[in-house]
Coordinates of N, CA and C in Angstrom, one line a residue:
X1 N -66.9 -49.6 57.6 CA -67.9 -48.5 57.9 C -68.0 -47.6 56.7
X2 N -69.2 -47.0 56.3 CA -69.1 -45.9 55.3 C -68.5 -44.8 55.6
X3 N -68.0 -44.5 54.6 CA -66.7 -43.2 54.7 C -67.4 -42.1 53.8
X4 N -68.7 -42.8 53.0 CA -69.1 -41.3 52.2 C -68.2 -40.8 51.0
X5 N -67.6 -41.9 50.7 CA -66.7 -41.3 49.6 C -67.8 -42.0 48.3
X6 N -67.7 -41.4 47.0 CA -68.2 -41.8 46.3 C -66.9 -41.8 44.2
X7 N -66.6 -42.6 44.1 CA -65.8 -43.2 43.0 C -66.5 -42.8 41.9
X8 N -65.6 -42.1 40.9 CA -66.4 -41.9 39.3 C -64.4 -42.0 38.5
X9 N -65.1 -42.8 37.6 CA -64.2 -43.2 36.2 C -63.8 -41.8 35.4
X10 N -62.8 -41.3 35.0 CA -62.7 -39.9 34.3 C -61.7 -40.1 33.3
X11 N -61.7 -39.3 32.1 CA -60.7 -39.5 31.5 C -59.6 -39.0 31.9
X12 N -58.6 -39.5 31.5 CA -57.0 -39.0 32.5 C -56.8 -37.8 31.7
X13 N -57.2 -37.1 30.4 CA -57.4 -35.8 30.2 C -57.4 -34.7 31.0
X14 N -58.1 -35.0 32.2 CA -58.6 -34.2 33.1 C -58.3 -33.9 34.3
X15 N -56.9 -34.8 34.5 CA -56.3 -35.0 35.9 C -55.1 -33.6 35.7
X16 N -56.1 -32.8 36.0 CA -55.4 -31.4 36.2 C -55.9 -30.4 37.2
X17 N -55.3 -29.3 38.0 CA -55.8 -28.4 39.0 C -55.7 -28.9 39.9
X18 N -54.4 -29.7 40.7 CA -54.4 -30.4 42.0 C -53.4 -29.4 42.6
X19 N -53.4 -29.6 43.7 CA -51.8 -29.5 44.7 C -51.8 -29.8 45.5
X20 N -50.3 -30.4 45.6 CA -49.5 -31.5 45.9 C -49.4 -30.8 47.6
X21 N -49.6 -31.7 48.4 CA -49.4 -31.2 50.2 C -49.2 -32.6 50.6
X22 N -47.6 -32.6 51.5 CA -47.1 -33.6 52.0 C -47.5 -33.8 53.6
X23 N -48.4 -35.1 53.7 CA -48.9 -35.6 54.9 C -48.2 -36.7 55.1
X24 N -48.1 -36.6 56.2 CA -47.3 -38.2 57.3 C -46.1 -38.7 56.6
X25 N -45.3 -38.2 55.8 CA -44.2 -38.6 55.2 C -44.5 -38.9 53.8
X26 N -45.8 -38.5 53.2 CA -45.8 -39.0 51.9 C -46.7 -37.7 51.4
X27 N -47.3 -38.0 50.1 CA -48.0 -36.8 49.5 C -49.3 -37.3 49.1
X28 N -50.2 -36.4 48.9 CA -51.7 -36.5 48.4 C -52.4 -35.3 47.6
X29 N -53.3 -35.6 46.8 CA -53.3 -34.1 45.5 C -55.1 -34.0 46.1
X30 N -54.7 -32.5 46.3 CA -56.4 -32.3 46.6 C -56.6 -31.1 45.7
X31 N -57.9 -31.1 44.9 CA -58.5 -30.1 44.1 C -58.6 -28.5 44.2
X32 N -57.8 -27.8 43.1 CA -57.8 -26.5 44.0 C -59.8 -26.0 43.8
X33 N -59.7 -24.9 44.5 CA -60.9 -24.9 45.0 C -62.3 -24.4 43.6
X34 N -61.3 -24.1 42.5 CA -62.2 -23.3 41.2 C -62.4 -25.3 40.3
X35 N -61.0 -25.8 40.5 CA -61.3 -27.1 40.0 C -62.6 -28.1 40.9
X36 N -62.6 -28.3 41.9 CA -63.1 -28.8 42.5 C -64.8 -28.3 41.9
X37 N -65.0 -27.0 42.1 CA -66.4 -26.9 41.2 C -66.7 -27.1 39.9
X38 N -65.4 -27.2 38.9 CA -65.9 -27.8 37.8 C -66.2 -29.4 37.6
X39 N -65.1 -30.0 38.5 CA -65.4 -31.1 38.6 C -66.7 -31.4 39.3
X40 N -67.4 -31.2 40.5 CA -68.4 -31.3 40.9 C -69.7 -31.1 39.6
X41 N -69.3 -30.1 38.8 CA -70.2 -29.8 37.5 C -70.3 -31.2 37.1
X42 N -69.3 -31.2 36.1 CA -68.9 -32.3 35.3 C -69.7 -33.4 35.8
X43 N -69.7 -33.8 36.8 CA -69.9 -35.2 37.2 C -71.3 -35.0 37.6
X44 N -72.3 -33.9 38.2 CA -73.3 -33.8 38.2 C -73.9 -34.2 39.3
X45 N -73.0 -33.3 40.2 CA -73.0 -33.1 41.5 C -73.5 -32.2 42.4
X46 N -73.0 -30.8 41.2 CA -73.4 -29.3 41.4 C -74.7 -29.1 40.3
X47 N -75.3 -27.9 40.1 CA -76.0 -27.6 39.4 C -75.5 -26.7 39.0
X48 N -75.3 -26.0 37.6 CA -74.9 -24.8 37.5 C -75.2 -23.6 38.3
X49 N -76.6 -23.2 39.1 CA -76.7 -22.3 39.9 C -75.4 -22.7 41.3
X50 N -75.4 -23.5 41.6 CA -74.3 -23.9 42.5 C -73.3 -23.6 42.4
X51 N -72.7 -24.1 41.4 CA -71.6 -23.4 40.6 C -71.3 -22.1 40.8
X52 N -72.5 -21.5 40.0 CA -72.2 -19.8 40.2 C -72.4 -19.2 41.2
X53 N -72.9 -20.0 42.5 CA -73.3 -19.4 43.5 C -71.5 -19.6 44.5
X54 N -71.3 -20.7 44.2 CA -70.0 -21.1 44.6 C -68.9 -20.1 44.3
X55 N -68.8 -20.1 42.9 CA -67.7 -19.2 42.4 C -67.6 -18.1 42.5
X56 N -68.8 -17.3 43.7 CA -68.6 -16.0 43.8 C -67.3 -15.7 44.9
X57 N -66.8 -16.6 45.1 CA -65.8 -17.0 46.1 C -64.7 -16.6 45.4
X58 N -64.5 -17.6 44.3 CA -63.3 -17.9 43.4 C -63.5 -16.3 42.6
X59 N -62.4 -16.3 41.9 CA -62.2 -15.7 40.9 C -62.4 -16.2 39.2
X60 N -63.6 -15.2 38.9 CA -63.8 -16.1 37.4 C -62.7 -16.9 36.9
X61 N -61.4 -15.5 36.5 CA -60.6 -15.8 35.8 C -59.4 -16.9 36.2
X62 N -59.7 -17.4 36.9 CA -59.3 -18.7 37.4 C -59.7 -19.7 37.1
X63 N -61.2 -19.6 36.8 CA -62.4 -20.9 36.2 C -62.1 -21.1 35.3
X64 N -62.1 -20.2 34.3 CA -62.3 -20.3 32.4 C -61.5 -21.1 32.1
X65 N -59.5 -20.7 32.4 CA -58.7 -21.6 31.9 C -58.8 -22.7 32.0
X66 N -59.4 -23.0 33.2 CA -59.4 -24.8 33.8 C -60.4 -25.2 32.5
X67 N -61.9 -24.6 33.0 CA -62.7 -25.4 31.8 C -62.4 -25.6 30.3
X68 N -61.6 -24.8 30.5 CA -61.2 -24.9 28.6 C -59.9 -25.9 28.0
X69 N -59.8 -26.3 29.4 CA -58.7 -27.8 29.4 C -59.8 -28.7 29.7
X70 N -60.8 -29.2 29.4 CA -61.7 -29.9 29.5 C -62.1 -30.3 28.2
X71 N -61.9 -31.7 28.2 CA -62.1 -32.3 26.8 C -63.0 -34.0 26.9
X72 N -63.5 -34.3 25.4 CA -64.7 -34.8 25.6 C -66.4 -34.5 25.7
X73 N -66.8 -35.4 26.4 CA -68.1 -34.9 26.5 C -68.8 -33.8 27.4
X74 N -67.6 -33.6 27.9 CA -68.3 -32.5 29.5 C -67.7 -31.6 28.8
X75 N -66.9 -31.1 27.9 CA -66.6 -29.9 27.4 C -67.7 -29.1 27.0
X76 N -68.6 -29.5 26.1 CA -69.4 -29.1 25.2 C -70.5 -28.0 26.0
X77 N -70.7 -29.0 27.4 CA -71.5 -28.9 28.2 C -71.1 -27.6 29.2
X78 N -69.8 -27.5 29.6 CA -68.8 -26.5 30.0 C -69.5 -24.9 29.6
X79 N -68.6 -25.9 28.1 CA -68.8 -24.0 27.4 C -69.6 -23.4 27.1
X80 N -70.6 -23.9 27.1 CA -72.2 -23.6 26.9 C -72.4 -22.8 28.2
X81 N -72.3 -23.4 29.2 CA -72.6 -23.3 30.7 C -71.8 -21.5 31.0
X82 N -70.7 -21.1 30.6 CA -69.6 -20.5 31.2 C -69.2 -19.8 30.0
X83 N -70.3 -19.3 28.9 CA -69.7 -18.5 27.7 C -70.0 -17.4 28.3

């Protein structure tokens, strides 16, 4: 059955902003909630209006650090977005 998940390739650079929550005896990493919108950016999922319509939630200064651990080609794109 479709589960609606959808799979993208990333560089392991970027496997950061998770926490760790132990279910059924074991553990699983879910995106905290300022990563999860960059990553949605990145991958080009969100639109930057989205983004910033999103992050009125979040706290900027929670954002910035994450994006600026962001390296490669989505950086460029980041910091332009979020100067």
């Amino acid at each position: 059955p479709e589960l609606g998940l959808e799979y993208h390739k990333i560089n392991p650079g970027l496997m950061f902003g998770f926490e760790r929550h132990k279910v059924s005896g074991s553990y699983c990493f879910v995106a905290t909630r300022e990563k999860a919108l960059l990553d949605g950016y990145y991958l080009n999922l969100f639109t930057l209006d989205d983004v910033l319509e999103m992050g009125r939630k979040s706290e900027y200064r929670k954002l910035k650090p994450l994006f600026l651990k962001f390296n490669g080609k989505g950086r460029k794109r980041l910091l332009e977005a979020f100067h």
